[in-house]
Amino acid sequence: MPRFSKESNDIILRYMNEWKKSGKERRKDPFVYLSTKIPHNHKQICYYWYNKLDPKLCKMPLTNNEQDHIIDWVERYLMYNVNQQNIPWKKLQKEMKSVFNKLHSTNVIKNFWNSRKRRLMREAENILNPLIFDNYLVMGGQLFIVTRQ
């Protein structure tokens, strides 16, 4: 599938504005209708709208306070829902909207959490499995010079 073009973006924005003004009663799922007008399926259009194109979305990067809030919220959630592996990102998104008055996409929130988790795992591996090459030791993201006697 091709990327979303400027024309596709315009069609989506125009239709979604009309759909919202009409009280959302013309069609239950605007993305199914839009999929007949542009070369993308309804799931792609829905994902694109909620994660990229919706004008209500905050395009700025997450602030430190927002990042801290995500970390605290997810850690609390996982602590109290031990058997639950799926994090309700939509719920977190709504809470962040009420706390910070900014709507970040669920994708931005998920990407922050997952990239942080991967980074922490890599750092833990480096601490547990230090690499020694030539006269250098790489451990915990730090570089040390090793002197041999």
mmCIF file of the C-alpha atoms, coordinates in Angstrom:
data_MODEL
# 
_entry.id   MODEL 
# 
loop_
_atom_site.group_PDB 
_atom_site.id 
_atom_site.type_symbol 
_atom_site.label_atom_id 
_atom_site.label_alt_id 
_atom_site.label_comp_id 
_atom_site.label_asym_id 
_atom_site.label_entity_id 
_atom_site.label_seq_id 
_atom_site.pdbx_PDB_ins_code 
_atom_site.Cartn_x 
_atom_site.Cartn_y 
_atom_site.Cartn_z 
_atom_site.occupancy 
_atom_site.B_iso_or_equiv 
_atom_site.pdbx_formal_charge 
_atom_site.auth_seq_id 
_atom_site.auth_comp_id 
_atom_site.auth_asym_id 
_atom_site.auth_atom_id 
_atom_site.pdbx_PDB_model_num 
ATOM 1   C CA . MET A 1 1   ? 0.000   0.000   0.000  1.00 0.00 ? 1   MET A CA 1 
ATOM 2   C CA . PRO A 1 2   ? 1.246   3.474   -0.780 1.00 0.00 ? 2   PRO A CA 1 
ATOM 3   C CA . ARG A 1 3   ? 1.767   6.047   1.929  1.00 0.00 ? 3   ARG A CA 1 
ATOM 4   C CA . PHE A 1 4   ? -0.991  8.511   2.609  1.00 0.00 ? 4   PHE A CA 1 
ATOM 5   C CA . SER A 1 5   ? -0.810  11.298  0.058  1.00 0.00 ? 5   SER A CA 1 
ATOM 6   C CA . LYS A 1 6   ? -1.652  14.961  0.540  1.00 0.00 ? 6   LYS A CA 1 
ATOM 7   C CA . GLU A 1 7   ? -4.872  14.340  -1.418 1.00 0.00 ? 7   GLU A CA 1 
ATOM 8   C CA . SER A 1 8   ? -5.812  11.420  0.845  1.00 0.00 ? 8   SER A CA 1 
ATOM 9   C CA . ASN A 1 9   ? -5.115  13.543  3.916  1.00 0.00 ? 9   ASN A CA 1 
ATOM 10  C CA . ASP A 1 10  ? -7.352  16.301  2.561  1.00 0.00 ? 10  ASP A CA 1 
ATOM 11  C CA . ILE A 1 11  ? -10.169 13.847  1.822  1.00 0.00 ? 11  ILE A CA 1 
ATOM 12  C CA . ILE A 1 12  ? -9.932  12.329  5.307  1.00 0.00 ? 12  ILE A CA 1 
ATOM 13  C CA . LEU A 1 13  ? -9.802  15.709  7.072  1.00 0.00 ? 13  LEU A CA 1 
ATOM 14  C CA . ARG A 1 14  ? -12.698 17.119  5.068  1.00 0.00 ? 14  ARG A CA 1 
ATOM 15  C CA . TYR A 1 15  ? -14.888 14.075  5.597  1.00 0.00 ? 15  TYR A CA 1 
ATOM 16  C CA . MET A 1 16  ? -14.104 13.759  9.312  1.00 0.00 ? 16  MET A CA 1 
ATOM 17  C CA . ASN A 1 17  ? -15.007 17.432  9.822  1.00 0.00 ? 17  ASN A CA 1 
ATOM 18  C CA . GLU A 1 18  ? -18.320 16.875  8.009  1.00 0.00 ? 18  GLU A CA 1 
ATOM 19  C CA . TRP A 1 19  ? -18.921 13.680  9.973  1.00 0.00 ? 19  TRP A CA 1 
ATOM 20  C CA . LYS A 1 20  ? -18.356 15.416  13.312 1.00 0.00 ? 20  LYS A CA 1 
ATOM 21  C CA . LYS A 1 21  ? -20.576 18.366  12.351 1.00 0.00 ? 21  LYS A CA 1 
ATOM 22  C CA . SER A 1 22  ? -23.390 16.022  11.312 1.00 0.00 ? 22  SER A CA 1 
ATOM 23  C CA . GLY A 1 23  ? -23.540 14.604  14.821 1.00 0.00 ? 23  GLY A CA 1 
ATOM 24  C CA . LYS A 1 24  ? -21.776 11.402  13.726 1.00 0.00 ? 24  LYS A CA 1 
ATOM 25  C CA . GLU A 1 25  ? -25.100 9.922   12.639 1.00 0.00 ? 25  GLU A CA 1 
ATOM 26  C CA . ARG A 1 26  ? -24.606 9.718   8.889  1.00 0.00 ? 26  ARG A CA 1 
ATOM 27  C CA . ARG A 1 27  ? -22.344 6.702   9.135  1.00 0.00 ? 27  ARG A CA 1 
ATOM 28  C CA . LYS A 1 28  ? -21.401 4.640   12.147 1.00 0.00 ? 28  LYS A CA 1 
ATOM 29  C CA . ASP A 1 29  ? -17.897 3.950   10.872 1.00 0.00 ? 29  ASP A CA 1 
ATOM 30  C CA . PRO A 1 30  ? -16.496 6.812   8.797  1.00 0.00 ? 30  PRO A CA 1 
ATOM 31  C CA . PHE A 1 31  ? -13.350 4.817   8.027  1.00 0.00 ? 31  PHE A CA 1 
ATOM 32  C CA . VAL A 1 32  ? -15.262 2.170   6.078  1.00 0.00 ? 32  VAL A CA 1 
ATOM 33  C CA . TYR A 1 33  ? -16.776 4.906   3.929  1.00 0.00 ? 33  TYR A CA 1 
ATOM 34  C CA . LEU A 1 34  ? -13.397 6.621   3.465  1.00 0.00 ? 34  LEU A CA 1 
ATOM 35  C CA . SER A 1 35  ? -11.837 3.326   2.348  1.00 0.00 ? 35  SER A CA 1 
ATOM 36  C CA . THR A 1 36  ? -14.057 3.527   -0.751 1.00 0.00 ? 36  THR A CA 1 
ATOM 37  C CA . LYS A 1 37  ? -12.609 6.953   -1.590 1.00 0.00 ? 37  LYS A CA 1 
ATOM 38  C CA . ILE A 1 38  ? -8.867  6.432   -1.080 1.00 0.00 ? 38  ILE A CA 1 
ATOM 39  C CA . PRO A 1 39  ? -6.487  3.478   -1.667 1.00 0.00 ? 39  PRO A CA 1 
ATOM 40  C CA . HIS A 1 40  ? -6.310  2.306   1.956  1.00 0.00 ? 40  HIS A CA 1 
ATOM 41  C CA . ASN A 1 41  ? -8.419  -0.071  4.007  1.00 0.00 ? 41  ASN A CA 1 
ATOM 42  C CA . HIS A 1 42  ? -10.563 1.073   6.929  1.00 0.00 ? 42  HIS A CA 1 
ATOM 43  C CA . LYS A 1 43  ? -8.108  -0.181  9.567  1.00 0.00 ? 43  LYS A CA 1 
ATOM 44  C CA . GLN A 1 44  ? -5.230  1.762   8.024  1.00 0.00 ? 44  GLN A CA 1 
ATOM 45  C CA . ILE A 1 45  ? -7.329  4.909   7.819  1.00 0.00 ? 45  ILE A CA 1 
ATOM 46  C CA . CYS A 1 46  ? -8.530  4.531   11.408 1.00 0.00 ? 46  CYS A CA 1 
ATOM 47  C CA . TYR A 1 47  ? -4.979  3.985   12.686 1.00 0.00 ? 47  TYR A CA 1 
ATOM 48  C CA . TYR A 1 48  ? -3.707  6.917   10.637 1.00 0.00 ? 48  TYR A CA 1 
ATOM 49  C CA . TRP A 1 49  ? -6.463  9.210   11.904 1.00 0.00 ? 49  TRP A CA 1 
ATOM 50  C CA . TYR A 1 50  ? -6.068  8.392   15.588 1.00 0.00 ? 50  TYR A CA 1 
ATOM 51  C CA . ASN A 1 51  ? -2.260  8.382   15.546 1.00 0.00 ? 51  ASN A CA 1 
ATOM 52  C CA . LYS A 1 52  ? -1.278  11.035  13.012 1.00 0.00 ? 52  LYS A CA 1 
ATOM 53  C CA . LEU A 1 53  ? -3.979  13.112  11.393 1.00 0.00 ? 53  LEU A CA 1 
ATOM 54  C CA . ASP A 1 54  ? -6.515  14.014  14.091 1.00 0.00 ? 54  ASP A CA 1 
ATOM 55  C CA . PRO A 1 55  ? -6.136  17.797  14.614 1.00 0.00 ? 55  PRO A CA 1 
ATOM 56  C CA . LYS A 1 56  ? -6.682  17.356  18.365 1.00 0.00 ? 56  LYS A CA 1 
ATOM 57  C CA . LEU A 1 57  ? -3.402  15.421  18.676 1.00 0.00 ? 57  LEU A CA 1 
ATOM 58  C CA . CYS A 1 58  ? -0.445  17.128  20.301 1.00 0.00 ? 58  CYS A CA 1 
ATOM 59  C CA . LYS A 1 59  ? 2.493   16.928  17.889 1.00 0.00 ? 59  LYS A CA 1 
ATOM 60  C CA . MET A 1 60  ? 5.052   18.032  20.486 1.00 0.00 ? 60  MET A CA 1 
ATOM 61  C CA . PRO A 1 61  ? 7.345   15.442  22.092 1.00 0.00 ? 61  PRO A CA 1 
ATOM 62  C CA . LEU A 1 62  ? 6.436   14.135  25.523 1.00 0.00 ? 62  LEU A CA 1 
ATOM 63  C CA . THR A 1 63  ? 7.641   16.356  28.356 1.00 0.00 ? 63  THR A CA 1 
ATOM 64  C CA . ASN A 1 64  ? 9.631   14.937  31.271 1.00 0.00 ? 64  ASN A CA 1 
ATOM 65  C CA . ASN A 1 65  ? 6.516   15.213  33.467 1.00 0.00 ? 65  ASN A CA 1 
ATOM 66  C CA . GLU A 1 66  ? 4.462   13.296  30.905 1.00 0.00 ? 66  GLU A CA 1 
ATOM 67  C CA . GLN A 1 67  ? 7.153   10.619  30.631 1.00 0.00 ? 67  GLN A CA 1 
ATOM 68  C CA . ASP A 1 68  ? 7.288   10.294  34.423 1.00 0.00 ? 68  ASP A CA 1 
ATOM 69  C CA . HIS A 1 69  ? 3.491   10.021  34.507 1.00 0.00 ? 69  HIS A CA 1 
ATOM 70  C CA . ILE A 1 70  ? 3.552   7.207   31.922 1.00 0.00 ? 70  ILE A CA 1 
ATOM 71  C CA . ILE A 1 71  ? 6.225   5.322   33.874 1.00 0.00 ? 71  ILE A CA 1 
ATOM 72  C CA . ASP A 1 72  ? 4.362   5.685   37.185 1.00 0.00 ? 72  ASP A CA 1 
ATOM 73  C CA . TRP A 1 73  ? 0.994   4.783   35.670 1.00 0.00 ? 73  TRP A CA 1 
ATOM 74  C CA . VAL A 1 74  ? 2.199   1.680   33.812 1.00 0.00 ? 74  VAL A CA 1 
ATOM 75  C CA . GLU A 1 75  ? 4.264   0.424   36.755 1.00 0.00 ? 75  GLU A CA 1 
ATOM 76  C CA . ARG A 1 76  ? 1.275   0.891   39.085 1.00 0.00 ? 76  ARG A CA 1 
ATOM 77  C CA . TYR A 1 77  ? -1.002  -0.841  36.582 1.00 0.00 ? 77  TYR A CA 1 
ATOM 78  C CA . LEU A 1 78  ? 1.340   -3.824  36.209 1.00 0.00 ? 78  LEU A CA 1 
ATOM 79  C CA . MET A 1 79  ? 1.813   -4.080  39.970 1.00 0.00 ? 79  MET A CA 1 
ATOM 80  C CA . TYR A 1 80  ? -1.945  -4.294  40.630 1.00 0.00 ? 80  TYR A CA 1 
ATOM 81  C CA . ASN A 1 81  ? -2.750  -6.392  37.546 1.00 0.00 ? 81  ASN A CA 1 
ATOM 82  C CA . VAL A 1 82  ? -0.057  -9.056  37.787 1.00 0.00 ? 82  VAL A CA 1 
ATOM 83  C CA . ASN A 1 83  ? -1.746  -11.536 35.435 1.00 0.00 ? 83  ASN A CA 1 
ATOM 84  C CA . GLN A 1 84  ? -2.568  -8.881  32.859 1.00 0.00 ? 84  GLN A CA 1 
ATOM 85  C CA . GLN A 1 85  ? 0.031   -8.390  30.125 1.00 0.00 ? 85  GLN A CA 1 
ATOM 86  C CA . ASN A 1 86  ? -1.962  -5.983  27.949 1.00 0.00 ? 86  ASN A CA 1 
ATOM 87  C CA . ILE A 1 87  ? -1.643  -2.391  29.078 1.00 0.00 ? 87  ILE A CA 1 
ATOM 88  C CA . PRO A 1 88  ? -4.799  -0.313  28.381 1.00 0.00 ? 88  PRO A CA 1 
ATOM 89  C CA . TRP A 1 89  ? -3.088  2.496   26.457 1.00 0.00 ? 89  TRP A CA 1 
ATOM 90  C CA . LYS A 1 90  ? -6.386  4.204   25.627 1.00 0.00 ? 90  LYS A CA 1 
ATOM 91  C CA . LYS A 1 91  ? -7.167  4.507   29.340 1.00 0.00 ? 91  LYS A CA 1 
ATOM 92  C CA . LEU A 1 92  ? -3.739  6.032   29.989 1.00 0.00 ? 92  LEU A CA 1 
ATOM 93  C CA . GLN A 1 93  ? -4.200  8.389   27.039 1.00 0.00 ? 93  GLN A CA 1 
ATOM 94  C CA . LYS A 1 94  ? -7.489  9.682   28.491 1.00 0.00 ? 94  LYS A CA 1 
ATOM 95  C CA . GLU A 1 95  ? -5.952  10.164  31.920 1.00 0.00 ? 95  GLU A CA 1 
ATOM 96  C CA . MET A 1 96  ? -3.013  12.072  30.440 1.00 0.00 ? 96  MET A CA 1 
ATOM 97  C CA . LYS A 1 97  ? -5.462  14.274  28.533 1.00 0.00 ? 97  LYS A CA 1 
ATOM 98  C CA . SER A 1 98  ? -7.210  15.178  31.786 1.00 0.00 ? 98  SER A CA 1 
ATOM 99  C CA . VAL A 1 99  ? -3.961  15.710  33.733 1.00 0.00 ? 99  VAL A CA 1 
ATOM 100 C CA . PHE A 1 100 ? -1.884  17.564  31.117 1.00 0.00 ? 100 PHE A CA 1 
ATOM 101 C CA . ASN A 1 101 ? -4.650  18.885  28.834 1.00 0.00 ? 101 ASN A CA 1 
ATOM 102 C CA . LYS A 1 102 ? -2.799  17.490  25.800 1.00 0.00 ? 102 LYS A CA 1 
ATOM 103 C CA . LEU A 1 103 ? -3.869  14.573  23.646 1.00 0.00 ? 103 LEU A CA 1 
ATOM 104 C CA . HIS A 1 104 ? -0.905  12.428  22.629 1.00 0.00 ? 104 HIS A CA 1 
ATOM 105 C CA . SER A 1 105 ? -1.614  9.457   20.393 1.00 0.00 ? 105 SER A CA 1 
ATOM 106 C CA . THR A 1 106 ? -1.632  6.031   21.996 1.00 0.00 ? 106 THR A CA 1 
ATOM 107 C CA . ASN A 1 107 ? 1.184   5.190   19.597 1.00 0.00 ? 107 ASN A CA 1 
ATOM 108 C CA . VAL A 1 108 ? 3.427   7.945   21.007 1.00 0.00 ? 108 VAL A CA 1 
ATOM 109 C CA . ILE A 1 109 ? 2.707   6.732   24.535 1.00 0.00 ? 109 ILE A CA 1 
ATOM 110 C CA . LYS A 1 110 ? 3.328   3.061   23.648 1.00 0.00 ? 110 LYS A CA 1 
ATOM 111 C CA . ASN A 1 111 ? 6.494   3.885   21.712 1.00 0.00 ? 111 ASN A CA 1 
ATOM 112 C CA . PHE A 1 112 ? 7.892   5.807   24.676 1.00 0.00 ? 112 PHE A CA 1 
ATOM 113 C CA . TRP A 1 113 ? 7.186   2.952   27.089 1.00 0.00 ? 113 TRP A CA 1 
ATOM 114 C CA . ASN A 1 114 ? 8.466   0.175   24.798 1.00 0.00 ? 114 ASN A CA 1 
ATOM 115 C CA . SER A 1 115 ? 11.645  1.989   23.739 1.00 0.00 ? 115 SER A CA 1 
ATOM 116 C CA . ARG A 1 116 ? 12.388  2.792   27.392 1.00 0.00 ? 116 ARG A CA 1 
ATOM 117 C CA . LYS A 1 117 ? 11.831  -0.858  28.319 1.00 0.00 ? 117 LYS A CA 1 
ATOM 118 C CA . ARG A 1 118 ? 14.196  -2.039  25.533 1.00 0.00 ? 118 ARG A CA 1 
ATOM 119 C CA . ARG A 1 119 ? 16.836  0.521   26.565 1.00 0.00 ? 119 ARG A CA 1 
ATOM 120 C CA . LEU A 1 120 ? 16.670  -0.590  30.203 1.00 0.00 ? 120 LEU A CA 1 
ATOM 121 C CA . MET A 1 121 ? 16.982  -4.235  29.146 1.00 0.00 ? 121 MET A CA 1 
ATOM 122 C CA . ARG A 1 122 ? 20.046  -3.449  27.003 1.00 0.00 ? 122 ARG A CA 1 
ATOM 123 C CA . GLU A 1 123 ? 21.623  -1.543  29.886 1.00 0.00 ? 123 GLU A CA 1 
ATOM 124 C CA . ALA A 1 124 ? 20.945  -4.456  32.241 1.00 0.00 ? 124 ALA A CA 1 
ATOM 125 C CA . GLU A 1 125 ? 22.539  -6.868  29.752 1.00 0.00 ? 125 GLU A CA 1 
ATOM 126 C CA . ASN A 1 126 ? 25.612  -4.637  29.537 1.00 0.00 ? 126 ASN A CA 1 
ATOM 127 C CA . ILE A 1 127 ? 25.952  -4.618  33.308 1.00 0.00 ? 127 ILE A CA 1 
ATOM 128 C CA . LEU A 1 128 ? 25.550  -8.394  33.554 1.00 0.00 ? 128 LEU A CA 1 
ATOM 129 C CA . ASN A 1 129 ? 27.652  -9.189  30.467 1.00 0.00 ? 129 ASN A CA 1 
ATOM 130 C CA . PRO A 1 130 ? 30.516  -6.736  30.263 1.00 0.00 ? 130 PRO A CA 1 
ATOM 131 C CA . LEU A 1 131 ? 32.382  -6.672  26.953 1.00 0.00 ? 131 LEU A CA 1 
ATOM 132 C CA . ILE A 1 132 ? 36.144  -6.577  26.996 1.00 0.00 ? 132 ILE A CA 1 
ATOM 133 C CA . PHE A 1 133 ? 37.989  -5.743  23.806 1.00 0.00 ? 133 PHE A CA 1 
ATOM 134 C CA . ASP A 1 134 ? 41.538  -4.497  23.383 1.00 0.00 ? 134 ASP A CA 1 
ATOM 135 C CA . ASN A 1 135 ? 42.158  -2.377  26.464 1.00 0.00 ? 135 ASN A CA 1 
ATOM 136 C CA . TYR A 1 136 ? 38.547  -1.304  26.972 1.00 0.00 ? 136 TYR A CA 1 
ATOM 137 C CA . LEU A 1 137 ? 35.694  -2.590  29.087 1.00 0.00 ? 137 LEU A CA 1 
ATOM 138 C CA . VAL A 1 138 ? 32.134  -1.606  28.185 1.00 0.00 ? 138 VAL A CA 1 
ATOM 139 C CA . MET A 1 139 ? 29.773  -2.069  31.105 1.00 0.00 ? 139 MET A CA 1 
ATOM 140 C CA . GLY A 1 140 ? 26.475  -0.374  31.869 1.00 0.00 ? 140 GLY A CA 1 
ATOM 141 C CA . GLY A 1 141 ? 26.913  2.003   28.946 1.00 0.00 ? 141 GLY A CA 1 
ATOM 142 C CA . GLN A 1 142 ? 30.235  3.217   30.376 1.00 0.00 ? 142 GLN A CA 1 
ATOM 143 C CA . LEU A 1 143 ? 33.648  2.819   28.755 1.00 0.00 ? 143 LEU A CA 1 
ATOM 144 C CA . PHE A 1 144 ? 36.581  1.923   31.015 1.00 0.00 ? 144 PHE A CA 1 
ATOM 145 C CA . ILE A 1 145 ? 40.260  1.568   30.136 1.00 0.00 ? 145 ILE A CA 1 
ATOM 146 C CA . VAL A 1 146 ? 41.667  -1.748  31.295 1.00 0.00 ? 146 VAL A CA 1 
ATOM 147 C CA . THR A 1 147 ? 45.327  -1.850  32.251 1.00 0.00 ? 147 THR A CA 1 
ATOM 148 C CA . ARG A 1 148 ? 47.011  -5.213  32.205 1.00 0.00 ? 148 ARG A CA 1 
ATOM 149 C CA . GLN A 1 149 ? 49.941  -5.972  34.426 1.00 0.00 ? 149 GLN A CA 1 
# 
